[in-house]
């Protein structure tokens, strides 16, 4: 019994010694090494920055959502680092894409925007994705013509998006007033060129097999789509119905 008690005492003393030794490195109450939480402006890890600022619209791992997929090699082949950084920093006026740079009213530092820009390209771009055909330029080289664009639309796009862009069996409506109000001309051009693979929409080479869209045809289709924008998108009532509704409310 005495031997067993002796072993227990030794075990307790060893435990106390371990606890005391572990606390010798830092005074009581002082944070241990690497325990400090970084301030939001100090976070430079891509996964955290992307998930907290980009994934809500562009999807987990850049796979797309309400906004285009950033993990689209065709998109990353036509949009260079300067263009991508500008969009992240300054946003796109009149659309759902906000400015993220502190200098533009956002919450991210220049260093954080650099991390997002460089890692989006390094993680999701792909060499040789444009080898089969020269891609149209990211920004237009000439003015578009809406009349020619309507012809190009019928040739390349109508089979999926339906007559007049009102929607079809394979594609959503793309002349809907609310949709056009939320997408810039550059956004439309990007979609026409890069497609939306996450939604099954082909890039500029796949609309008509064996006949990729030309630079000018892309520009003209965008001009035609832009011409379909309306002044009051998404208005649920006609003017006459609105007047009747107001008269009904006033008579209560």
Coordinates of C-alpha atoms in Angstrom, one line a residue:
X1 CA 0.0 0.0 0.0
X2 CA 2.9 2.4 0.9
X3 CA 4.5 1.6 -2.5
X4 CA 1.3 2.5 -4.3
X5 CA 0.9 5.7 -2.4
X6 CA 4.5 6.6 -3.2
X7 CA 3.9 6.1 -6.9
X8 CA 0.8 8.3 -6.8
X9 CA 2.6 11.1 -5.1
X10 CA 5.4 10.9 -7.6
X11 CA 2.8 11.1 -10.5
X12 CA 1.2 14.2 -9.0
X13 CA 4.5 15.9 -8.5
X14 CA 5.5 15.1 -12.1
X15 CA 2.3 16.6 -13.3
X16 CA 2.8 19.8 -11.3
X17 CA 6.3 20.1 -12.6
X18 CA 5.1 19.8 -16.2
X19 CA 2.5 22.6 -15.6
X20 CA 5.0 24.8 -14.0
X21 CA 7.6 24.3 -16.7
X22 CA 5.0 25.0 -19.5
X23 CA 4.2 28.4 -17.9
X24 CA 7.8 29.5 -17.5
X25 CA 8.1 30.8 -21.0
X26 CA 5.6 33.6 -20.6
X27 CA 4.2 35.6 -17.6
X28 CA 0.7 34.8 -16.4
X29 CA -1.9 36.4 -18.7
X30 CA 0.5 37.2 -21.6
X31 CA -0.6 35.8 -25.0
X32 CA 1.5 32.9 -26.2
X33 CA 3.4 32.9 -29.4
X34 CA 1.2 33.0 -32.6
X35 CA -2.0 33.4 -30.5
X36 CA -2.7 36.9 -31.6
X37 CA -5.6 37.5 -34.0
X38 CA -4.7 39.5 -37.1
X39 CA -6.4 42.7 -37.8
X40 CA -8.6 42.5 -41.0
X41 CA -6.2 44.8 -42.8
X42 CA -3.3 42.4 -42.1
X43 CA -4.8 39.3 -43.6
X44 CA -2.9 38.3 -46.7
X45 CA -4.0 34.6 -47.1
X46 CA -5.8 34.2 -50.4
X47 CA -8.3 31.6 -49.1
X48 CA -9.6 33.9 -46.4
X49 CA -9.6 37.0 -48.6
X50 CA -11.5 35.2 -51.4
X51 CA -14.0 33.5 -49.2
X52 CA -14.9 36.7 -47.3
X53 CA -15.0 39.1 -50.3
X54 CA -15.5 37.2 -53.5
X55 CA -17.1 33.8 -53.0
X56 CA -20.6 35.2 -52.3
X57 CA -21.0 36.2 -55.9
X58 CA -18.3 34.3 -57.8
X59 CA -18.8 31.0 -56.0
X60 CA -16.6 28.8 -54.0
X61 CA -13.2 28.1 -55.7
X62 CA -14.2 30.6 -58.4
X63 CA -16.8 28.2 -59.9
X64 CA -19.4 31.0 -60.5
X65 CA -22.6 32.0 -58.9
X66 CA -24.6 35.2 -59.4
X67 CA -21.5 36.5 -61.1
X68 CA -19.2 34.9 -63.6
X69 CA -16.8 32.1 -62.7
X70 CA -13.3 33.5 -62.1
X71 CA -11.8 30.0 -62.5
X72 CA -12.5 30.2 -66.2
X73 CA -9.2 29.9 -68.1
X74 CA -10.7 31.6 -71.2
X75 CA -11.6 34.6 -69.1
X76 CA -8.2 34.7 -67.5
X77 CA -6.6 34.5 -70.9
X78 CA -8.3 37.6 -72.2
X79 CA -8.4 39.7 -69.1
X80 CA -4.8 40.6 -68.0
X81 CA -3.7 41.4 -64.5
X82 CA -4.2 45.1 -64.9
X83 CA -7.8 44.7 -66.0
X84 CA -8.7 42.3 -63.2
X85 CA -7.0 44.4 -60.5
X86 CA -8.9 47.5 -61.7
X87 CA -12.2 45.8 -61.4
X88 CA -11.4 44.5 -57.9
X89 CA -10.1 47.8 -56.7
X90 CA -12.7 50.2 -58.3
X91 CA -15.7 48.0 -58.9
X92 CA -18.0 48.5 -61.9
X93 CA -20.3 51.5 -61.6
X94 CA -24.0 50.8 -62.0
X95 CA -23.6 47.1 -61.4
X96 CA -23.5 44.7 -58.4
X97 CA -19.7 44.7 -58.4
X98 CA -18.5 47.0 -55.6
X99 CA -15.2 48.7 -55.1
X100 CA -12.9 46.9 -52.7
X101 CA -10.0 49.3 -52.4
X102 CA -9.8 51.5 -49.4
X103 CA -9.0 54.4 -51.8
X104 CA -12.4 53.8 -53.4
X105 CA -14.4 53.3 -50.2
X106 CA -13.8 49.6 -49.8
X107 CA -12.1 47.6 -47.0
X108 CA -9.1 46.1 -48.7
X109 CA -5.5 47.4 -48.7
X110 CA -3.4 47.6 -51.9
X111 CA -1.4 44.5 -50.7
X112 CA -4.6 42.5 -50.2
X113 CA -5.9 43.4 -53.7
X114 CA -2.5 42.3 -55.1
X115 CA -2.9 38.9 -53.4
X116 CA -6.4 38.4 -54.9
X117 CA -5.3 39.5 -58.3
X118 CA -2.2 37.4 -58.6
X119 CA -3.6 34.3 -56.9
X120 CA -6.8 34.3 -59.1
X121 CA -4.5 34.2 -62.1
X122 CA -1.9 31.8 -60.8
X123 CA -4.4 29.3 -59.4
X124 CA -7.0 29.2 -62.2
X125 CA -5.4 30.2 -65.5
X126 CA -4.3 27.6 -68.0
X127 CA -1.6 27.7 -70.6
X128 CA -2.6 27.1 -74.2
X129 CA -6.3 27.6 -73.8
X130 CA -6.5 30.0 -76.8
X131 CA -4.2 28.0 -79.1
X132 CA -7.1 27.0 -81.4
X133 CA -8.1 30.5 -82.3
X134 CA -7.1 34.1 -81.7
X135 CA -9.5 35.5 -79.2
X136 CA -11.3 38.8 -79.6
X137 CA -9.8 41.6 -77.4
X138 CA -11.0 42.1 -73.9
X139 CA -12.0 45.7 -74.7
X140 CA -13.5 46.7 -78.1
X141 CA -11.2 48.0 -80.8
X142 CA -14.0 49.8 -82.7
X143 CA -17.6 51.0 -82.3
X144 CA -20.4 48.5 -82.4
X145 CA -23.4 48.6 -84.7
X146 CA -26.7 47.5 -83.2
X147 CA -28.3 46.5 -86.5
X148 CA -25.4 44.3 -87.5
X149 CA -25.4 43.0 -83.9
X150 CA -29.0 41.8 -84.3
X151 CA -28.0 39.8 -87.4
X152 CA -25.0 38.3 -85.5
X153 CA -27.3 37.5 -82.6
X154 CA -29.6 35.5 -84.8
X155 CA -26.6 33.7 -86.3
X156 CA -24.8 32.8 -83.1
X157 CA -27.1 33.2 -80.1
X158 CA -30.7 32.8 -81.0
X159 CA -30.6 29.0 -81.0
X160 CA -30.1 29.0 -77.2
X161 CA -31.5 32.4 -76.0
X162 CA -34.5 32.5 -78.3
X163 CA -35.9 35.1 -80.7
X164 CA -35.1 38.6 -79.5
X165 CA -33.2 37.3 -76.5
X166 CA -36.4 36.4 -74.7
X167 CA -35.1 33.0 -73.6
X168 CA -35.1 29.5 -75.1
X169 CA -34.9 25.9 -74.2
X170 CA -31.1 26.1 -73.7
X171 CA -30.6 29.6 -72.5
X172 CA -32.0 32.3 -70.2
X173 CA -33.5 35.6 -71.3
X174 CA -30.6 38.1 -72.0
X175 CA -32.7 41.1 -73.1
X176 CA -34.5 41.2 -69.8
X177 CA -34.5 44.8 -68.5
X178 CA -33.3 43.8 -65.0
X179 CA -30.5 41.7 -66.3
X180 CA -29.2 44.3 -68.6
X181 CA -29.4 46.9 -65.9
X182 CA -27.0 44.9 -63.7
X183 CA -24.4 44.1 -66.4
X184 CA -22.1 46.7 -67.9
X185 CA -21.2 46.6 -71.6
X186 CA -17.8 45.2 -70.7
X187 CA -19.5 42.5 -68.6
X188 CA -21.6 41.6 -71.6
X189 CA -18.5 41.5 -73.8
X190 CA -16.7 39.3 -71.3
X191 CA -19.6 36.8 -71.3
X192 CA -19.9 36.7 -75.1
X193 CA -16.2 36.0 -75.4
X194 CA -15.5 33.8 -72.4
X195 CA -18.9 32.1 -72.0
X196 CA -20.2 30.9 -68.7
X197 CA -19.0 27.3 -68.6
X198 CA -20.6 26.8 -65.2
X199 CA -24.0 27.4 -66.8
X200 CA -23.2 25.5 -70.0
X201 CA -22.8 28.6 -72.1
X202 CA -19.9 28.3 -74.7
X203 CA -17.3 30.8 -75.4
X204 CA -17.1 32.7 -78.7
X205 CA -15.8 29.6 -80.5
X206 CA -18.7 27.3 -79.6
X207 CA -21.9 29.1 -80.5
X208 CA -21.7 27.9 -84.1
X209 CA -19.4 24.9 -84.5
X210 CA -16.5 25.6 -86.9
X211 CA -17.3 29.3 -87.1
X212 CA -16.0 31.4 -84.2
X213 CA -17.4 34.9 -83.8
X214 CA -15.2 37.7 -85.2
X215 CA -13.9 40.6 -83.2
X216 CA -16.5 42.9 -84.9
X217 CA -19.4 40.5 -84.4
X218 CA -18.7 40.3 -80.7
X219 CA -18.6 44.1 -80.5
X220 CA -21.9 44.4 -82.6
X221 CA -23.8 41.9 -80.5
X222 CA -22.9 43.8 -77.3
X223 CA -24.1 47.0 -79.0
X224 CA -27.4 45.3 -79.9
X225 CA -27.8 44.0 -76.3
X226 CA -27.0 47.4 -74.9
X227 CA -29.6 49.0 -77.1
X228 CA -32.3 46.8 -75.5
X229 CA -31.8 48.4 -72.1
X230 CA -34.9 50.2 -70.7
X231 CA -35.2 53.3 -68.6
X232 CA -37.0 51.8 -65.7
X233 CA -36.0 48.1 -65.5
X234 CA -38.0 45.7 -63.4
X235 CA -41.0 48.0 -62.9
X236 CA -43.8 45.6 -62.0
X237 CA -46.7 47.7 -63.0
X238 CA -47.7 49.6 -66.2
X239 CA -48.4 53.3 -65.7
X240 CA -52.1 52.8 -65.9
X241 CA -52.1 50.0 -63.3
X242 CA -50.0 52.1 -61.0
X243 CA -52.4 55.0 -61.2
X244 CA -55.4 52.6 -60.4
X245 CA -53.4 51.2 -57.5
X246 CA -52.8 54.6 -56.1
X247 CA -56.4 55.7 -56.5
X248 CA -57.5 52.5 -54.6
X249 CA -55.0 53.2 -51.8
X250 CA -56.2 56.9 -51.5
X251 CA -59.9 55.8 -51.3
X252 CA -59.3 53.6 -48.2

